[in-house]
């Protein structure tokens, strides 16, 4: 399952969107189609399900839709904004001091 990290804060609309990284303080801006892919990924249980819905929405072939959705997912994962089930969660930089 693909999802945004706890430190990533999305602002997604039909007209595009952005994701704020709490770690870096930077925004990653999304095109309308990339924003739609992220919304579908967040609402789906699998990347394949999101790809099917993306194909229906934009009238694309299953292969093209899957490629588009995977590209958005892998780009956000590479930026540290998202993770999939194979990516372990990042540990916090903050540690608890012991008395």
PDB file of N, CA and C in Angstrom:
ATOM      1  N   UNK A   1       0.838  -1.170   0.000  1.00  0.00           N
ATOM      2  CA  UNK A   1       0.000   0.000   0.000  1.00  0.00           C
ATOM      3  C   UNK A   1       0.893   1.246   0.000  1.00  0.00           C
ATOM      4  N   UNK A   2       0.526   2.206  -0.793  1.00  0.00           N
ATOM      5  CA  UNK A   2       1.267   3.457  -0.921  1.00  0.00           C
ATOM      6  C   UNK A   2       0.594   4.535  -0.087  1.00  0.00           C
ATOM      7  N   UNK A   3       1.366   5.336   0.609  1.00  0.00           N
ATOM      8  CA  UNK A   3       0.779   6.457   1.338  1.00  0.00           C
ATOM      9  C   UNK A   3       1.831   7.525   1.591  1.00  0.00           C
ATOM     10  N   UNK A   4       1.370   8.717   1.906  1.00  0.00           N
ATOM     11  CA  UNK A   4       2.273   9.809   2.233  1.00  0.00           C
ATOM     12  C   UNK A   4       2.846   9.593   3.617  1.00  0.00           C
ATOM     13  N   UNK A   5       4.039  10.086   3.824  1.00  0.00           N
ATOM     14  CA  UNK A   5       4.643  10.006   5.153  1.00  0.00           C
ATOM     15  C   UNK A   5       3.923  10.947   6.112  1.00  0.00           C
ATOM     16  N   UNK A   6       4.087  10.694   7.386  1.00  0.00           N
ATOM     17  CA  UNK A   6       3.444  11.516   8.404  1.00  0.00           C
ATOM     18  C   UNK A   6       3.940  12.958   8.348  1.00  0.00           C
ATOM     19  N   UNK A   7       5.131  13.166   7.823  1.00  0.00           N
ATOM     20  CA  UNK A   7       5.723  14.505   7.754  1.00  0.00           C
ATOM     21  C   UNK A   7       5.409  15.222   6.442  1.00  0.00           C
ATOM     22  N   UNK A   8       4.540  14.648   5.614  1.00  0.00           N
ATOM     23  CA  UNK A   8       4.139  15.255   4.339  1.00  0.00           C
ATOM     24  C   UNK A   8       2.690  15.706   4.452  1.00  0.00           C
ATOM     25  N   UNK A   9       2.455  16.955   4.080  1.00  0.00           N
ATOM     26  CA  UNK A   9       1.125  17.538   4.232  1.00  0.00           C
ATOM     27  C   UNK A   9       0.611  17.987   2.870  1.00  0.00           C
ATOM     28  N   UNK A  10      -0.384  17.265   2.323  1.00  0.00           N
ATOM     29  CA  UNK A  10      -0.878  17.574   0.981  1.00  0.00           C
ATOM     30  C   UNK A  10      -1.966  18.645   0.958  1.00  0.00           C
ATOM     31  N   UNK A  11      -1.961  19.391  -0.121  1.00  0.00           N
ATOM     32  CA  UNK A  11      -3.048  20.298  -0.474  1.00  0.00           C
ATOM     33  C   UNK A  11      -3.369  19.929  -1.918  1.00  0.00           C
ATOM     34  N   UNK A  12      -4.425  19.126  -2.115  1.00  0.00           N
ATOM     35  CA  UNK A  12      -4.720  18.569  -3.426  1.00  0.00           C
ATOM     36  C   UNK A  12      -6.075  19.037  -3.916  1.00  0.00           C
ATOM     37  N   UNK A  13      -6.130  19.455  -5.186  1.00  0.00           N
ATOM     38  CA  UNK A  13      -7.386  19.851  -5.810  1.00  0.00           C
ATOM     39  C   UNK A  13      -7.419  19.294  -7.224  1.00  0.00           C
ATOM     40  N   UNK A  14      -8.525  19.474  -7.881  1.00  0.00           N
ATOM     41  CA  UNK A  14      -8.660  19.056  -9.281  1.00  0.00           C
ATOM     42  C   UNK A  14      -7.764  19.891 -10.199  1.00  0.00           C
ATOM     43  N   UNK A  15      -7.385  21.085  -9.726  1.00  0.00           N
ATOM     44  CA  UNK A  15      -6.578  21.994 -10.539  1.00  0.00           C
ATOM     45  C   UNK A  15      -5.089  21.880 -10.281  1.00  0.00           C
ATOM     46  N   UNK A  16      -4.684  20.930  -9.479  1.00  0.00           N
ATOM     47  CA  UNK A  16      -3.272  20.758  -9.144  1.00  0.00           C
ATOM     48  C   UNK A  16      -3.135  20.615  -7.650  1.00  0.00           C
ATOM     49  N   UNK A  17      -1.936  20.786  -7.176  1.00  0.00           N
ATOM     50  CA  UNK A  17      -1.748  20.669  -5.745  1.00  0.00           C
ATOM     51  C   UNK A  17      -0.304  20.822  -5.360  1.00  0.00           C
ATOM     52  N   UNK A  18      -0.060  20.609  -4.092  1.00  0.00           N
ATOM     53  CA  UNK A  18       1.286  20.697  -3.555  1.00  0.00           C
ATOM     54  C   UNK A  18       1.357  19.838  -2.300  1.00  0.00           C
ATOM     55  N   UNK A  19       2.568  19.452  -1.969  1.00  0.00           N
ATOM     56  CA  UNK A  19       2.804  18.671  -0.756  1.00  0.00           C
ATOM     57  C   UNK A  19       3.943  19.348  -0.005  1.00  0.00           C
ATOM     58  N   UNK A  20       3.703  19.683   1.238  1.00  0.00           N
ATOM     59  CA  UNK A  20       4.712  20.313   2.082  1.00  0.00           C
ATOM     60  C   UNK A  20       5.473  19.243   2.848  1.00  0.00           C
ATOM     61  N   UNK A  21       6.793  19.301   2.757  1.00  0.00           N
ATOM     62  CA  UNK A  21       7.634  18.405   3.541  1.00  0.00           C
ATOM     63  C   UNK A  21       7.971  19.092   4.853  1.00  0.00           C
ATOM     64  N   UNK A  22       7.546  18.492   5.927  1.00  0.00           N
ATOM     65  CA  UNK A  22       7.842  19.018   7.258  1.00  0.00           C
ATOM     66  C   UNK A  22       9.346  18.957   7.537  1.00  0.00           C
ATOM     67  N   UNK A  23      10.010  17.966   6.961  1.00  0.00           N
ATOM     68  CA  UNK A  23      11.452  17.795   7.187  1.00  0.00           C
ATOM     69  C   UNK A  23      12.275  18.900   6.544  1.00  0.00           C
ATOM     70  N   UNK A  24      11.911  19.282   5.316  1.00  0.00           N
ATOM     71  CA  UNK A  24      12.709  20.267   4.589  1.00  0.00           C
ATOM     72  C   UNK A  24      12.090  21.657   4.571  1.00  0.00           C
ATOM     73  N   UNK A  25      10.780  21.737   4.832  1.00  0.00           N
ATOM     74  CA  UNK A  25      10.087  23.013   4.751  1.00  0.00           C
ATOM     75  C   UNK A  25       9.794  23.437   3.321  1.00  0.00           C
ATOM     76  N   UNK A  26       9.955  22.530   2.365  1.00  0.00           N
ATOM     77  CA  UNK A  26       9.738  22.839   0.954  1.00  0.00           C
ATOM     78  C   UNK A  26       8.439  22.239   0.445  1.00  0.00           C
ATOM     79  N   UNK A  27       7.876  22.935  -0.539  1.00  0.00           N
ATOM     80  CA  UNK A  27       6.675  22.463  -1.220  1.00  0.00           C
ATOM     81  C   UNK A  27       7.066  21.745  -2.489  1.00  0.00           C
ATOM     82  N   UNK A  28       6.408  20.653  -2.800  1.00  0.00           N
ATOM     83  CA  UNK A  28       6.520  19.973  -4.097  1.00  0.00           C
ATOM     84  C   UNK A  28       5.198  20.213  -4.811  1.00  0.00           C
ATOM     85  N   UNK A  29       5.268  20.897  -5.937  1.00  0.00           N
ATOM     86  CA  UNK A  29       4.055  21.261  -6.667  1.00  0.00           C
ATOM     87  C   UNK A  29       3.672  20.170  -7.662  1.00  0.00           C
ATOM     88  N   UNK A  30       2.377  19.954  -7.823  1.00  0.00           N
ATOM     89  CA  UNK A  30       1.863  18.892  -8.678  1.00  0.00           C
ATOM     90  C   UNK A  30       0.990  19.467  -9.785  1.00  0.00           C
ATOM     91  N   UNK A  31       1.077  18.853 -10.955  1.00  0.00           N
ATOM     92  CA  UNK A  31       0.173  19.202 -12.043  1.00  0.00           C
ATOM     93  C   UNK A  31      -1.212  18.664 -11.698  1.00  0.00           C
ATOM     94  N   UNK A  32      -2.236  19.087 -12.430  1.00  0.00           N
ATOM     95  CA  UNK A  32      -3.572  18.539 -12.157  1.00  0.00           C
ATOM     96  C   UNK A  32      -3.631  17.009 -12.270  1.00  0.00           C
ATOM     97  N   UNK A  33      -2.967  16.432 -13.264  1.00  0.00           N
ATOM     98  CA  UNK A  33      -3.019  14.976 -13.406  1.00  0.00           C
ATOM     99  C   UNK A  33      -2.215  14.274 -12.312  1.00  0.00           C
ATOM    100  N   UNK A  34      -1.100  14.863 -11.890  1.00  0.00           N
ATOM    101  CA  UNK A  34      -0.326  14.276 -10.792  1.00  0.00           C
ATOM    102  C   UNK A  34      -1.115  14.367  -9.492  1.00  0.00           C
ATOM    103  N   UNK A  35      -1.803  15.488  -9.287  1.00  0.00           N
ATOM    104  CA  UNK A  35      -2.640  15.642  -8.101  1.00  0.00           C
ATOM    105  C   UNK A  35      -3.757  14.594  -8.097  1.00  0.00           C
ATOM    106  N   UNK A  36      -4.362  14.357  -9.253  1.00  0.00           N
ATOM    107  CA  UNK A  36      -5.403  13.327  -9.359  1.00  0.00           C
ATOM    108  C   UNK A  36      -4.830  11.951  -9.046  1.00  0.00           C
ATOM    109  N   UNK A  37      -3.629  11.673  -9.534  1.00  0.00           N
ATOM    110  CA  UNK A  37      -2.994  10.382  -9.255  1.00  0.00           C
ATOM    111  C   UNK A  37      -2.773  10.206  -7.761  1.00  0.00           C
ATOM    112  N   UNK A  38      -2.313  11.254  -7.083  1.00  0.00           N
ATOM    113  CA  UNK A  38      -2.084  11.176  -5.642  1.00  0.00           C
ATOM    114  C   UNK A  38      -3.408  10.960  -4.904  1.00  0.00           C
ATOM    115  N   UNK A  39      -4.452  11.696  -5.287  1.00  0.00           N
ATOM    116  CA  UNK A  39      -5.756  11.513  -4.634  1.00  0.00           C
ATOM    117  C   UNK A  39      -6.254  10.087  -4.813  1.00  0.00           C
ATOM    118  N   UNK A  40      -6.076   9.525  -6.016  1.00  0.00           N
ATOM    119  CA  UNK A  40      -6.508   8.147  -6.258  1.00  0.00           C
ATOM    120  C   UNK A  40      -5.655   7.158  -5.480  1.00  0.00           C
ATOM    121  N   UNK A  41      -4.353   7.413  -5.402  1.00  0.00           N
ATOM    122  CA  UNK A  41      -3.477   6.537  -4.626  1.00  0.00           C
ATOM    123  C   UNK A  41      -3.862   6.533  -3.152  1.00  0.00           C
ATOM    124  N   UNK A  42      -4.182   7.702  -2.626  1.00  0.00           N
ATOM    125  CA  UNK A  42      -4.558   7.796  -1.213  1.00  0.00           C
ATOM    126  C   UNK A  42      -5.912   7.155  -0.925  1.00  0.00           C
ATOM    127  N   UNK A  43      -6.788   7.151  -1.910  1.00  0.00           N
ATOM    128  CA  UNK A  43      -8.132   6.590  -1.728  1.00  0.00           C
ATOM    129  C   UNK A  43      -8.199   5.101  -2.052  1.00  0.00           C
ATOM    130  N   UNK A  44      -7.153   4.551  -2.649  1.00  0.00           N
ATOM    131  CA  UNK A  44      -7.148   3.147  -3.082  1.00  0.00           C
ATOM    132  C   UNK A  44      -6.336   2.295  -2.127  1.00  0.00           C
ATOM    133  N   UNK A  45      -6.589   1.001  -2.203  1.00  0.00           N
ATOM    134  CA  UNK A  45      -5.819   0.077  -1.372  1.00  0.00           C
ATOM    135  C   UNK A  45      -4.576  -0.431  -2.093  1.00  0.00           C
ATOM    136  N   UNK A  46      -4.549  -0.310  -3.429  1.00  0.00           N
ATOM    137  CA  UNK A  46      -3.384  -0.744  -4.195  1.00  0.00           C
ATOM    138  C   UNK A  46      -3.093   0.258  -5.308  1.00  0.00           C
ATOM    139  N   UNK A  47      -1.865   0.236  -5.784  1.00  0.00           N
ATOM    140  CA  UNK A  47      -1.470   1.076  -6.921  1.00  0.00           C
ATOM    141  C   UNK A  47      -2.249   0.639  -8.163  1.00  0.00           C
ATOM    142  N   UNK A  48      -2.518  -0.642  -8.294  1.00  0.00           N
ATOM    143  CA  UNK A  48      -3.255  -1.158  -9.444  1.00  0.00           C
ATOM    144  C   UNK A  48      -4.682  -0.609  -9.474  1.00  0.00           C
ATOM    145  N   UNK A  49      -5.316  -0.558  -8.317  1.00  0.00           N
ATOM    146  CA  UNK A  49      -6.667  -0.007  -8.229  1.00  0.00           C
ATOM    147  C   UNK A  49      -6.667   1.472  -8.623  1.00  0.00           C
ATOM    148  N   UNK A  50      -5.687   2.222  -8.123  1.00  0.00           N
ATOM    149  CA  UNK A  50      -5.574   3.641  -8.473  1.00  0.00           C
ATOM    150  C   UNK A  50      -5.333   3.799  -9.977  1.00  0.00           C
ATOM    151  N   UNK A  51      -4.528   2.926 -10.548  1.00  0.00           N
ATOM    152  CA  UNK A  51      -4.239   2.979 -11.983  1.00  0.00           C
ATOM    153  C   UNK A  51      -5.487   2.730 -12.815  1.00  0.00           C
ATOM    154  N   UNK A  52      -6.320   1.776 -12.404  1.00  0.00           N
ATOM    155  CA  UNK A  52      -7.565   1.496 -13.124  1.00  0.00           C
ATOM    156  C   UNK A  52      -8.484   2.720 -13.110  1.00  0.00           C
ATOM    157  N   UNK A  53      -8.619   3.325 -11.958  1.00  0.00           N
ATOM    158  CA  UNK A  53      -9.467   4.515 -11.843  1.00  0.00           C
ATOM    159  C   UNK A  53      -8.900   5.683 -12.650  1.00  0.00           C
ATOM    160  N   UNK A  54      -7.593   5.811 -12.665  1.00  0.00           N
ATOM    161  CA  UNK A  54      -6.920   6.868 -13.432  1.00  0.00           C
ATOM    162  C   UNK A  54      -7.156   6.657 -14.927  1.00  0.00           C
ATOM    163  N   UNK A  55      -7.086   5.406 -15.375  1.00  0.00           N
ATOM    164  CA  UNK A  55      -7.330   5.078 -16.790  1.00  0.00           C
ATOM    165  C   UNK A  55      -8.755   5.445 -17.183  1.00  0.00           C
ATOM    166  N   UNK A  56      -9.713   5.111 -16.334  1.00  0.00           N
ATOM    167  CA  UNK A  56     -11.115   5.443 -16.607  1.00  0.00           C
ATOM    168  C   UNK A  56     -11.330   6.960 -16.645  1.00  0.00           C
ATOM    169  N   UNK A  57     -10.728   7.633 -15.717  1.00  0.00           N
ATOM    170  CA  UNK A  57     -10.909   9.082 -15.605  1.00  0.00           C
ATOM    171  C   UNK A  57     -10.378   9.833 -16.818  1.00  0.00           C
ATOM    172  N   UNK A  58      -9.202   9.409 -17.329  1.00  0.00           N
ATOM    173  CA  UNK A  58      -8.561  10.134 -18.424  1.00  0.00           C
ATOM    174  C   UNK A  58      -8.649   9.423 -19.774  1.00  0.00           C
ATOM    175  N   UNK A  59      -9.355   8.300 -19.827  1.00  0.00           N
ATOM    176  CA  UNK A  59      -9.518   7.574 -21.082  1.00  0.00           C
ATOM    177  C   UNK A  59      -8.208   7.036 -21.634  1.00  0.00           C
ATOM    178  N   UNK A  60      -7.360   6.528 -20.748  1.00  0.00           N
ATOM    179  CA  UNK A  60      -6.053   6.006 -21.134  1.00  0.00           C
ATOM    180  C   UNK A  60      -6.065   4.487 -21.166  1.00  0.00           C
ATOM    181  N   UNK A  61      -5.087   3.938 -21.839  1.00  0.00           N
ATOM    182  CA  UNK A  61      -4.917   2.488 -21.788  1.00  0.00           C
ATOM    183  C   UNK A  61      -4.458   2.106 -20.387  1.00  0.00           C
ATOM    184  N   UNK A  62      -4.697   0.871 -20.020  1.00  0.00           N
ATOM    185  CA  UNK A  62      -4.298   0.400 -18.696  1.00  0.00           C
ATOM    186  C   UNK A  62      -2.796   0.539 -18.485  1.00  0.00           C
ATOM    187  N   UNK A  63      -2.024   0.262 -19.532  1.00  0.00           N
ATOM    188  CA  UNK A  63      -0.562   0.343 -19.429  1.00  0.00           C
ATOM    189  C   UNK A  63      -0.094   1.777 -19.219  1.00  0.00           C
ATOM    190  N   UNK A  64      -0.665   2.710 -19.981  1.00  0.00           N
ATOM    191  CA  UNK A  64      -0.263   4.115 -19.857  1.00  0.00           C
ATOM    192  C   UNK A  64      -0.656   4.664 -18.486  1.00  0.00           C
ATOM    193  N   UNK A  65      -1.851   4.347 -18.033  1.00  0.00           N
ATOM    194  CA  UNK A  65      -2.307   4.820 -16.723  1.00  0.00           C
ATOM    195  C   UNK A  65      -1.421   4.260 -15.610  1.00  0.00           C
ATOM    196  N   UNK A  66      -1.097   2.979 -15.688  1.00  0.00           N
ATOM    197  CA  UNK A  66      -0.235   2.361 -14.677  1.00  0.00           C
ATOM    198  C   UNK A  66       1.139   3.016 -14.670  1.00  0.00           C
ATOM    199  N   UNK A  67       1.667   3.304 -15.851  1.00  0.00           N
ATOM    200  CA  UNK A  67       2.970   3.964 -15.951  1.00  0.00           C
ATOM    201  C   UNK A  67       2.915   5.364 -15.340  1.00  0.00           C
ATOM    202  N   UNK A  68       1.862   6.119 -15.641  1.00  0.00           N
ATOM    203  CA  UNK A  68       1.712   7.473 -15.105  1.00  0.00           C
ATOM    204  C   UNK A  68       1.601   7.460 -13.575  1.00  0.00           C
ATOM    205  N   UNK A  69       0.764   6.595 -13.051  1.00  0.00           N
ATOM    206  CA  UNK A  69       0.551   6.529 -11.603  1.00  0.00           C
ATOM    207  C   UNK A  69       1.820   6.057 -10.902  1.00  0.00           C
ATOM    208  N   UNK A  70       2.491   5.063 -11.447  1.00  0.00           N
ATOM    209  CA  UNK A  70       3.746   4.587 -10.848  1.00  0.00           C
ATOM    210  C   UNK A  70       4.821   5.673 -10.872  1.00  0.00           C
ATOM    211  N   UNK A  71       4.851   6.464 -11.945  1.00  0.00           N
ATOM    212  CA  UNK A  71       5.831   7.543 -12.040  1.00  0.00           C
ATOM    213  C   UNK A  71       5.611   8.572 -10.938  1.00  0.00           C
ATOM    214  N   UNK A  72       4.361   8.967 -10.708  1.00  0.00           N
ATOM    215  CA  UNK A  72       4.049   9.920  -9.636  1.00  0.00           C
ATOM    216  C   UNK A  72       4.403   9.307  -8.284  1.00  0.00           C
ATOM    217  N   UNK A  73       3.996   8.075  -8.059  1.00  0.00           N
ATOM    218  CA  UNK A  73       4.260   7.407  -6.781  1.00  0.00           C
ATOM    219  C   UNK A  73       5.756   7.274  -6.520  1.00  0.00           C
ATOM    220  N   UNK A  74       6.512   6.852  -7.509  1.00  0.00           N
ATOM    221  CA  UNK A  74       7.954   6.664  -7.299  1.00  0.00           C
ATOM    222  C   UNK A  74       8.674   7.997  -7.149  1.00  0.00           C
ATOM    223  N   UNK A  75       8.220   9.025  -7.836  1.00  0.00           N
ATOM    224  CA  UNK A  75       8.835  10.347  -7.697  1.00  0.00           C
ATOM    225  C   UNK A  75       8.649  10.890  -6.285  1.00  0.00           C
ATOM    226  N   UNK A  76       7.441  10.772  -5.755  1.00  0.00           N
ATOM    227  CA  UNK A  76       7.187  11.256  -4.393  1.00  0.00           C
ATOM    228  C   UNK A  76       7.893  10.396  -3.352  1.00  0.00           C
ATOM    229  N   UNK A  77       8.010   9.112  -3.622  1.00  0.00           N
ATOM    230  CA  UNK A  77       8.748   8.225  -2.725  1.00  0.00           C
ATOM    231  C   UNK A  77      10.228   8.594  -2.731  1.00  0.00           C
ATOM    232  N   UNK A  78      10.791   8.849  -3.904  1.00  0.00           N
ATOM    233  CA  UNK A  78      12.197   9.233  -4.018  1.00  0.00           C
ATOM    234  C   UNK A  78      12.484  10.563  -3.314  1.00  0.00           C
ATOM    235  N   UNK A  79      11.488  11.446  -3.282  1.00  0.00           N
ATOM    236  CA  UNK A  79      11.649  12.733  -2.604  1.00  0.00           C
ATOM    237  C   UNK A  79      11.477  12.620  -1.088  1.00  0.00           C
ATOM    238  N   UNK A  80      11.114  11.434  -0.626  1.00  0.00           N
ATOM    239  CA  UNK A  80      10.913  11.219   0.806  1.00  0.00           C
ATOM    240  C   UNK A  80       9.559  11.675   1.305  1.00  0.00           C
ATOM    241  N   UNK A  81       8.625  11.942   0.387  1.00  0.00           N
ATOM    242  CA  UNK A  81       7.299  12.404   0.775  1.00  0.00           C
ATOM    243  C   UNK A  81       6.315  11.262   0.956  1.00  0.00           C
ATOM    244  N   UNK A  82       6.624  10.106   0.415  1.00  0.00           N
ATOM    245  CA  UNK A  82       5.706   8.967   0.462  1.00  0.00           C
ATOM    246  C   UNK A  82       6.500   7.695   0.682  1.00  0.00           C
ATOM    247  N   UNK A  83       5.754   6.642   0.959  1.00  0.00           N
ATOM    248  CA  UNK A  83       6.389   5.325   1.059  1.00  0.00           C
ATOM    249  C   UNK A  83       5.385   4.269   0.647  1.00  0.00           C
ATOM    250  N   UNK A  84       5.914   3.156   0.184  1.00  0.00           N
ATOM    251  CA  UNK A  84       5.050   2.040  -0.160  1.00  0.00           C
ATOM    252  C   UNK A  84       5.282   0.948   0.872  1.00  0.00           C
ATOM    253  N   UNK A  85       4.610  -0.169   0.694  1.00  0.00           N
ATOM    254  CA  UNK A  85       4.712  -1.217   1.717  1.00  0.00           C
ATOM    255  C   UNK A  85       6.104  -1.808   1.818  1.00  0.00           C
ATOM    256  N   UNK A  86       6.936  -1.657   0.789  1.00  0.00           N
ATOM    257  CA  UNK A  86       8.295  -2.183   0.849  1.00  0.00           C
ATOM    258  C   UNK A  86       9.266  -1.220   1.535  1.00  0.00           C
ATOM    259  N   UNK A  87       8.879   0.040   1.680  1.00  0.00           N
ATOM    260  CA  UNK A  87       9.757   1.038   2.277  1.00  0.00           C
ATOM    261  C   UNK A  87       9.485   1.135   3.765  1.00  0.00           C
ATOM    262  N   UNK A  88      10.501   0.875   4.586  1.00  0.00           N
ATOM    263  CA  UNK A  88      10.269   0.971   6.029  1.00  0.00           C
ATOM    264  C   UNK A  88      10.062   2.417   6.452  1.00  0.00           C
ATOM    265  N   UNK A  89       9.305   2.649   7.513  1.00  0.00           N
ATOM    266  CA  UNK A  89       9.100   4.015   7.980  1.00  0.00           C
ATOM    267  C   UNK A  89      10.418   4.619   8.448  1.00  0.00           C
ATOM    268  N   UNK A  90      10.559   5.918   8.243  1.00  0.00           N
ATOM    269  CA  UNK A  90      11.763   6.597   8.717  1.00  0.00           C
ATOM    270  C   UNK A  90      11.672   6.797  10.211  1.00  0.00           C
ATOM    271  N   UNK A  91      12.794   6.705  10.844  1.00  0.00           N
ATOM    272  CA  UNK A  91      12.824   6.965  12.278  1.00  0.00           C
ATOM    273  C   UNK A  91      12.962   8.455  12.504  1.00  0.00           C
ATOM    274  N   UNK A  92      12.374   8.900  13.535  1.00  0.00           N
ATOM    275  CA  UNK A  92      12.446  10.307  13.884  1.00  0.00           C
ATOM    276  C   UNK A  92      13.870  10.682  14.252  1.00  0.00           C
ATOM    277  N   UNK A  93      14.241  11.928  13.943  1.00  0.00           N
ATOM    278  CA  UNK A  93      15.553  12.418  14.347  1.00  0.00           C
ATOM    279  C   UNK A  93      15.569  12.714  15.840  1.00  0.00           C
ATOM    280  N   UNK A  94      14.401  12.849  16.407  1.00  0.00           N
ATOM    281  CA  UNK A  94      14.308  13.167  17.813  1.00  0.00           C
ATOM    282  C   UNK A  94      14.351  11.888  18.637  1.00  0.00           C
ATOM    283  N   UNK A  95      15.137  11.923  19.651  1.00  0.00           N
ATOM    284  CA  UNK A  95      15.204  10.758  20.538  1.00  0.00           C
ATOM    285  C   UNK A  95      14.845  11.196  21.944  1.00  0.00           C
ATOM    286  N   UNK A  96      14.359  10.269  22.662  1.00  0.00           N
ATOM    287  CA  UNK A  96      13.965  10.550  24.044  1.00  0.00           C
ATOM    288  C   UNK A  96      15.172  10.387  24.950  1.00  0.00           C
ATOM    289  N   UNK A  97      15.413  11.385  25.727  1.00  0.00           N
ATOM    290  CA  UNK A  97      16.528  11.287  26.676  1.00  0.00           C
ATOM    291  C   UNK A  97      16.115  10.479  27.883  1.00  0.00           C
ATOM    292  N   UNK A  98      17.010   9.685  28.291  1.00  0.00           N
ATOM    293  CA  UNK A  98      16.751   8.904  29.496  1.00  0.00           C
ATOM    294  C   UNK A  98      17.331   9.636  30.692  1.00  0.00           C
ATOM    295  N   UNK A  99      16.601   9.620  31.793  1.00  0.00           N
ATOM    296  CA  UNK A  99      17.085  10.340  32.991  1.00  0.00           C
ATOM    297  C   UNK A  99      18.317   9.727  33.589  1.00  0.00           C
TER     298      UNK A  99
END
